[in-house]
PDB file of C-alpha atoms in Angstrom:
ATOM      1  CA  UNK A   1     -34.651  44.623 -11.131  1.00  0.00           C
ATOM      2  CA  UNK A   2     -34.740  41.061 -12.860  1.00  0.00           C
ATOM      3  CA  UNK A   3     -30.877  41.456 -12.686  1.00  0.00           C
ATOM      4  CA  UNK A   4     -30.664  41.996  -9.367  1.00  0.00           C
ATOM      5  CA  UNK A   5     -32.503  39.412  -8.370  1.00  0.00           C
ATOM      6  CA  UNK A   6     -30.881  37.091 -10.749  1.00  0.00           C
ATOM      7  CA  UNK A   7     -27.516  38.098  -8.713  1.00  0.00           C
ATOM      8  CA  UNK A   8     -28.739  37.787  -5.347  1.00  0.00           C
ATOM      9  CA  UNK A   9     -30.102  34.552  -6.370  1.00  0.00           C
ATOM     10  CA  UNK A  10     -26.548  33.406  -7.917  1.00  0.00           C
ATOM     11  CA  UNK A  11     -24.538  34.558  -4.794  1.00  0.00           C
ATOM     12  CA  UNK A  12     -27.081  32.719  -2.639  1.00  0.00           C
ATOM     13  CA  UNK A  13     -26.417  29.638  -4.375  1.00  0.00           C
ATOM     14  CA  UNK A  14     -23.021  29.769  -4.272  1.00  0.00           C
ATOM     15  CA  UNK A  15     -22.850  29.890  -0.633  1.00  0.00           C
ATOM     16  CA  UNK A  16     -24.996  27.244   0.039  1.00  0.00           C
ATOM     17  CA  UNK A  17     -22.772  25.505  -2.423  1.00  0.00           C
ATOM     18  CA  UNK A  18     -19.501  26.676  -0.939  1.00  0.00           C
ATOM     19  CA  UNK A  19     -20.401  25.835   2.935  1.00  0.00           C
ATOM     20  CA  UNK A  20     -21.374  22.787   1.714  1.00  0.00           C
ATOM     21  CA  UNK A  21     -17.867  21.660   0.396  1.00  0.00           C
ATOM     22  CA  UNK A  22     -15.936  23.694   3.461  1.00  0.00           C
ATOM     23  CA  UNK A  23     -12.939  21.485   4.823  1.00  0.00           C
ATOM     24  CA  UNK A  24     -13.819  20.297   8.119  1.00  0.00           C
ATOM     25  CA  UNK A  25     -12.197  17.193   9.553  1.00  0.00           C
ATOM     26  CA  UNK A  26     -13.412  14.324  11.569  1.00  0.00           C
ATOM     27  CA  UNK A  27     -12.708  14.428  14.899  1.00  0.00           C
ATOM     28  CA  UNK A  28     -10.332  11.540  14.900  1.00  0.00           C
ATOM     29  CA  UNK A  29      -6.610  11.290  15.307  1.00  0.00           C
ATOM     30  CA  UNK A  30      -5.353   7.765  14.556  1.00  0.00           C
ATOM     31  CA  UNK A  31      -7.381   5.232  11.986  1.00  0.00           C
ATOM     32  CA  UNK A  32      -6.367   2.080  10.443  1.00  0.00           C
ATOM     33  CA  UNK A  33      -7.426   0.985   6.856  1.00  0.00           C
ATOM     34  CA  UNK A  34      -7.527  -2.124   5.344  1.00  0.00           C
ATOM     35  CA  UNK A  35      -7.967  -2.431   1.140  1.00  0.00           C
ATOM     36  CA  UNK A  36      -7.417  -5.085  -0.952  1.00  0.00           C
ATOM     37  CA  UNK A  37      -7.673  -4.223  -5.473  1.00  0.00           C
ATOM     38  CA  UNK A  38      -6.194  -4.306  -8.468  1.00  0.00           C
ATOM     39  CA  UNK A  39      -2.120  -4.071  -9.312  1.00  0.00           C
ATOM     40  CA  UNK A  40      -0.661  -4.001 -12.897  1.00  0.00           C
ATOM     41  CA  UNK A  41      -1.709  -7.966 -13.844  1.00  0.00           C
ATOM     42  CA  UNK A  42      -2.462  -9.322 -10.595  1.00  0.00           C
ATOM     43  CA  UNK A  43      -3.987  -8.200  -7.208  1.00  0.00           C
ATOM     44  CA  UNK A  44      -2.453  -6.463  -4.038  1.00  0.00           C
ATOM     45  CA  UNK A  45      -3.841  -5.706  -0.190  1.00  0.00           C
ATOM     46  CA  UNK A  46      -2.712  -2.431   1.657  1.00  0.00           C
ATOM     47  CA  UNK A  47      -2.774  -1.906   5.021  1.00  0.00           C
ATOM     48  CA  UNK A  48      -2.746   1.584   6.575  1.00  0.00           C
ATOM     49  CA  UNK A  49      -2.239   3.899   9.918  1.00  0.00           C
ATOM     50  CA  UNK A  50      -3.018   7.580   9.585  1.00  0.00           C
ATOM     51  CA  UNK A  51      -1.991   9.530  12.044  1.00  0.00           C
ATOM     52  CA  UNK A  52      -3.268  13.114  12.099  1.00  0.00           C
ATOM     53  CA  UNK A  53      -0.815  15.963  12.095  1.00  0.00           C
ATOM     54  CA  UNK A  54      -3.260  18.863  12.276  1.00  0.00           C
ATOM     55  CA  UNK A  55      -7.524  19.097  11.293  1.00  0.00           C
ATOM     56  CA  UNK A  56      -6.822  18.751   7.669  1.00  0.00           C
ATOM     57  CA  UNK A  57      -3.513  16.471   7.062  1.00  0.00           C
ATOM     58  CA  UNK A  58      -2.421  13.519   7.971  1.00  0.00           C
ATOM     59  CA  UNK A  59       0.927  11.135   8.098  1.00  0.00           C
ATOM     60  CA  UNK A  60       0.244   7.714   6.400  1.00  0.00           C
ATOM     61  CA  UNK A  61       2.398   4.727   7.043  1.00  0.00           C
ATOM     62  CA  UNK A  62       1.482   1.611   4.903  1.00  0.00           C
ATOM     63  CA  UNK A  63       2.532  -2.355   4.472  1.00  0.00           C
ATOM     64  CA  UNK A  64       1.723  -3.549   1.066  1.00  0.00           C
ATOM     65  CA  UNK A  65       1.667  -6.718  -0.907  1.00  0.00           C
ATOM     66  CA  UNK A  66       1.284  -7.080  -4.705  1.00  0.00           C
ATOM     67  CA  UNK A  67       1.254 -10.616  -6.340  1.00  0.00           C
ATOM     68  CA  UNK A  68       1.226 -10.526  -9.794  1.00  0.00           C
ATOM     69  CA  UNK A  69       2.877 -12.685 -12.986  1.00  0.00           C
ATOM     70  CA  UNK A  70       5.552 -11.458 -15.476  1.00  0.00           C
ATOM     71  CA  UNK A  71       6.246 -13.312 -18.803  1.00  0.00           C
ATOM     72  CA  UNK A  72       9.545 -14.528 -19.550  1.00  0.00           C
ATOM     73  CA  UNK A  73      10.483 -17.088 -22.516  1.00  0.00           C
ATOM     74  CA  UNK A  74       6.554 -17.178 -23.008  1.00  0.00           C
ATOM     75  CA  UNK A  75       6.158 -18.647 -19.375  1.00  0.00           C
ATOM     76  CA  UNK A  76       4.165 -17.037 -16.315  1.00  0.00           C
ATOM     77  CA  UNK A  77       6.211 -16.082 -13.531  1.00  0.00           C
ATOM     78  CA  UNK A  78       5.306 -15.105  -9.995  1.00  0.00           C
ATOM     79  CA  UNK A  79       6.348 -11.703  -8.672  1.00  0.00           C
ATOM     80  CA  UNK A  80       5.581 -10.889  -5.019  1.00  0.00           C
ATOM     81  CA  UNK A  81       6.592  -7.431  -3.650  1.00  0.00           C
ATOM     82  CA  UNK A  82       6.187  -6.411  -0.289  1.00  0.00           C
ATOM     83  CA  UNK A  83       6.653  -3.076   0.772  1.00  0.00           C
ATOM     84  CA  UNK A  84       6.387   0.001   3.653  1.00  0.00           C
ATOM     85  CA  UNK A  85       4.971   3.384   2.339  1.00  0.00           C
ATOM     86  CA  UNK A  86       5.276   6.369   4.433  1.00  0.00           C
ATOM     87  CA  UNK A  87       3.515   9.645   3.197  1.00  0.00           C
ATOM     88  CA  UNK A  88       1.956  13.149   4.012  1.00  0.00           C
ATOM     89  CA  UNK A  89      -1.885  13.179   2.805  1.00  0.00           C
ATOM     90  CA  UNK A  90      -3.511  16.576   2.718  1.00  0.00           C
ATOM     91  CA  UNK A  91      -7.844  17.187   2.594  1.00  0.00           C
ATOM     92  CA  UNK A  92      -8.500  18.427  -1.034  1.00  0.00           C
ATOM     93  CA  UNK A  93     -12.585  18.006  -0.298  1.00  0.00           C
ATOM     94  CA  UNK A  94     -14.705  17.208   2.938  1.00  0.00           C
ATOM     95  CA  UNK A  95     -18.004  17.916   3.302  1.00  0.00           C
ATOM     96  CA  UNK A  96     -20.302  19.457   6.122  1.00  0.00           C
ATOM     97  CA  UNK A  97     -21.951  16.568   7.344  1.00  0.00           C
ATOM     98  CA  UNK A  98     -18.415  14.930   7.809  1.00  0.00           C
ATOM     99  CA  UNK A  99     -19.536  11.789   5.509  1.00  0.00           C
ATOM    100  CA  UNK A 100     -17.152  12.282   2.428  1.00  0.00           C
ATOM    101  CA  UNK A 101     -13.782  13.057   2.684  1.00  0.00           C
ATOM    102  CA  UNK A 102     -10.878  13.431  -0.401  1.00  0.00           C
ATOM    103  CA  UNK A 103      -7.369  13.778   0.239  1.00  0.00           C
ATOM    104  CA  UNK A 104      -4.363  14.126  -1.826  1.00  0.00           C
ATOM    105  CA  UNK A 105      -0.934  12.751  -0.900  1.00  0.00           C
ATOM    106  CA  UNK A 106       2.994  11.496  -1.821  1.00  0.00           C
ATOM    107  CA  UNK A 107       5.319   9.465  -0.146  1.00  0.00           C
ATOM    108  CA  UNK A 108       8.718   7.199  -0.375  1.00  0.00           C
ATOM    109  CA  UNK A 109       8.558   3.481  -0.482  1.00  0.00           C
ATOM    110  CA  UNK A 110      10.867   0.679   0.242  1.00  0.00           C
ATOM    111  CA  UNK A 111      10.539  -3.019  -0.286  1.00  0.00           C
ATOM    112  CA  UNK A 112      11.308  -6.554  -1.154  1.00  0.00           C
ATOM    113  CA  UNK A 113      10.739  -7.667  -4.693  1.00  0.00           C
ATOM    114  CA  UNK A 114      11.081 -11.610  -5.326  1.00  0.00           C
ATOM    115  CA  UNK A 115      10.548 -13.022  -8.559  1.00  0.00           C
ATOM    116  CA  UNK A 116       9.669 -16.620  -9.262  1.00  0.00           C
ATOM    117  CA  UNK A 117      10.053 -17.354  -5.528  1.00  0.00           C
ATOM    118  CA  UNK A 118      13.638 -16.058  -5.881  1.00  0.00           C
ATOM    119  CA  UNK A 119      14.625 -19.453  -7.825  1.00  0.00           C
ATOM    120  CA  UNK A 120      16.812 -18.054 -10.875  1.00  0.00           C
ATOM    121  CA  UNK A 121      16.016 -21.447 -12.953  1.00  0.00           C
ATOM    122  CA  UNK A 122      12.163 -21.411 -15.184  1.00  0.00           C
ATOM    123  CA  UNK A 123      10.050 -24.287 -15.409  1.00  0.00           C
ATOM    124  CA  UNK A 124      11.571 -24.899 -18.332  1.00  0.00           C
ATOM    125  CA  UNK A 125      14.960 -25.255 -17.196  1.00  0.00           C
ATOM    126  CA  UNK A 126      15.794 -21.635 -19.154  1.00  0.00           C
ATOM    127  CA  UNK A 127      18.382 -18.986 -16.717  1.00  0.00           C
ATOM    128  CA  UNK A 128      16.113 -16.390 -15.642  1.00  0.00           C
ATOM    129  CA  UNK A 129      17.946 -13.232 -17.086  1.00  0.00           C
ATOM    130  CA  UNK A 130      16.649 -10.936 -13.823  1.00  0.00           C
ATOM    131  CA  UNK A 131      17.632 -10.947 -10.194  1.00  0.00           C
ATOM    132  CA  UNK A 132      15.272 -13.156  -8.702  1.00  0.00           C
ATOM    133  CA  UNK A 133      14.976 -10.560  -5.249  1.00  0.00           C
ATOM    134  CA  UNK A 134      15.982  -7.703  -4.308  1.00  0.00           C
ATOM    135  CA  UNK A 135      15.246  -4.532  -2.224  1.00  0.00           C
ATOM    136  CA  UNK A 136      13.797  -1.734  -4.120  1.00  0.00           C
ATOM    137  CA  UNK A 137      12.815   1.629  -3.206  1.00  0.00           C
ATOM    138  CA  UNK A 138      10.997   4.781  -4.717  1.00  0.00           C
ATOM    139  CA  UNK A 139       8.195   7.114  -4.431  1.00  0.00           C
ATOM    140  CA  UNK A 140       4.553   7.217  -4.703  1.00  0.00           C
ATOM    141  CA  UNK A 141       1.528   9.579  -4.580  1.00  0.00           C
ATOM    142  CA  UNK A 142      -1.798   8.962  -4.550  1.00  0.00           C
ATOM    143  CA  UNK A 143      -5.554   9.387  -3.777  1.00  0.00           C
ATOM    144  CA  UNK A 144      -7.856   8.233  -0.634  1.00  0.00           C
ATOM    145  CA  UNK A 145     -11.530   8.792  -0.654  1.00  0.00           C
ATOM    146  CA  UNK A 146     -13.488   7.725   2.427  1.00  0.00           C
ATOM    147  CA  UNK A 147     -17.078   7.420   2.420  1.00  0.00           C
ATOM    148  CA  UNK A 148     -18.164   7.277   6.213  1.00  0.00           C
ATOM    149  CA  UNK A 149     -21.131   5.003   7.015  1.00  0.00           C
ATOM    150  CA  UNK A 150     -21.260   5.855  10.674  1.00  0.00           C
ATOM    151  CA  UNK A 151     -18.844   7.920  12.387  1.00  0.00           C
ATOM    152  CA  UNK A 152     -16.392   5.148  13.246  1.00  0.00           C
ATOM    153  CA  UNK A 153     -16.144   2.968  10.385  1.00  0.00           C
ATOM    154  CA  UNK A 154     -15.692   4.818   6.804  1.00  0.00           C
ATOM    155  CA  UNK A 155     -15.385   2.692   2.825  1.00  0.00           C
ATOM    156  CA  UNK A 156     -11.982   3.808   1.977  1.00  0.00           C
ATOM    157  CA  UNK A 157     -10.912   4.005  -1.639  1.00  0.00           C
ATOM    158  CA  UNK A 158      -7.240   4.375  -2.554  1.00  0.00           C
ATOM    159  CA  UNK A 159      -6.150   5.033  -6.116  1.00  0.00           C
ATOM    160  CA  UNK A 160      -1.790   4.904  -6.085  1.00  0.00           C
ATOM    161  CA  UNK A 161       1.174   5.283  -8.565  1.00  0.00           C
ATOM    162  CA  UNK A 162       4.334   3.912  -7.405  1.00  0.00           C
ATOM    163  CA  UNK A 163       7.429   4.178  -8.784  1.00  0.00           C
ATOM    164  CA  UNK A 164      10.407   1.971  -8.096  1.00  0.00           C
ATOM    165  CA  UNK A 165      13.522   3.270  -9.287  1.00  0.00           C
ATOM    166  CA  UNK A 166      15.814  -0.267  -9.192  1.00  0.00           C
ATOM    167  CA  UNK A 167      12.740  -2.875 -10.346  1.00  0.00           C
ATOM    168  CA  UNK A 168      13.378  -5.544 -12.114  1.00  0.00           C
ATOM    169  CA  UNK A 169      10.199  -5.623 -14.024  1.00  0.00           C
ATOM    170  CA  UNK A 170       9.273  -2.435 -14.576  1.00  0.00           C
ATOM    171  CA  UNK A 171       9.291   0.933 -12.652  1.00  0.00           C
ATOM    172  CA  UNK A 172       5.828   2.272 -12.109  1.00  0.00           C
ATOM    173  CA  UNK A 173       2.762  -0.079 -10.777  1.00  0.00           C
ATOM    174  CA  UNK A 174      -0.702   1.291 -10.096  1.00  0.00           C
ATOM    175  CA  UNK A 175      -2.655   0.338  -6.857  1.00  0.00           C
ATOM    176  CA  UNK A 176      -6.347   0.482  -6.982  1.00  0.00           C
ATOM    177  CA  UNK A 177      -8.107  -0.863  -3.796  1.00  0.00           C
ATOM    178  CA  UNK A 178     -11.880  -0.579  -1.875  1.00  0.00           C
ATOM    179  CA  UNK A 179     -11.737  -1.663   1.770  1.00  0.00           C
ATOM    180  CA  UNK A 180     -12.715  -0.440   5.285  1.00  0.00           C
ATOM    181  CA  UNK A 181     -11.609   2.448   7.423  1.00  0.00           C
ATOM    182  CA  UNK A 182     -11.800   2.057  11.228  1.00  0.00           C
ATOM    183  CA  UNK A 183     -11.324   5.181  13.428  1.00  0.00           C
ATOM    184  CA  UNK A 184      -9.307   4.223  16.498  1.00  0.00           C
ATOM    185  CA  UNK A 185      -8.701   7.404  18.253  1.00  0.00           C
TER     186      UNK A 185
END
């Protein structure tokens, strides 16, 4: 009998558990995001329009700008890269109330990458061994958490690897940002 009711009691549990974490969406179809965070070394700002495809996924289109420093010949440089990201997010987690949201996503990138305001001569007067700008382009995935505070306007947390297959300074650069989420539509 204790058994029993030990079962009944577990299976109870896990559906208030499991209707708790179903995947329903909000009932939006276009929002605009605006983060600013941390880049390898510097900071970076990330500007986004999602667009939803269907309840649960969405298309993500992106302009993004990293400013960070690179050391050559024991000198800081400036690097500046500004980029479009396009990507397909999908829900991993929503909850019932529609107040959290977690969705998983990849994408392609393509950009401008200037180095030391695109002057190939240091302070010191020293060549500057790397091409001082160029387009690059590559791939990213990543993770966006919102937190909705009303059903409108949401904290949106994006956590990104990109990968740039032709950088001069090095291929992959992380992206962590806190901002705002606006729904539009």
């Amino acid at each position: 009998m204790k058994k029993l009711f030990a079962n009944k009691t577990l299976l109870l549990l896990l559906f208030i558990v499991g209707s708790s974490l179903s995947s329903y969406s909000q009932s939006h179809k276009l929002a605009l995001s605006l983060t600013g965070g941390y880049v390898d070394s510097g900071f970076g700002g990330l500007a986004t329009l999602d667009y939803k495809v269907n309840e649960f996924d969405y298309l993500q289109f992106g302009l993004q700008g990293n400013f960070t420093n690179l050391e050559v010949q024991n000198i800081d440089v400036p690097v500046n890269l500004y980029a479009f990201n396009a990507g397909f997010f999908f829900d991993v987690l929503r909850n019932n109330k529609r107040t959290f949201a977690l969705s998983l996503g990849a994408g392609g990138t393509v950009g401008s990458e200037i180095i030391n305001s695109g002057d190939t001569k240091l302070e010191n007067n020293q060549d500057l061994d790397l091409d001082p700008s160029k387009i690059v382009f590559g791939a990213y995935a990543g993770i966006d958490a919102d937190i909705f505070l009303i059903p409108t306007i949401a904290i949106n947390i994006k956590a990104q690897e990109i990968y740039h297959f032709n950088s001069e300074i090095g291929e992959l650069t992380p992206y962590f940002g806190v901002g705002v989420k606006l729904i539009l539509k």
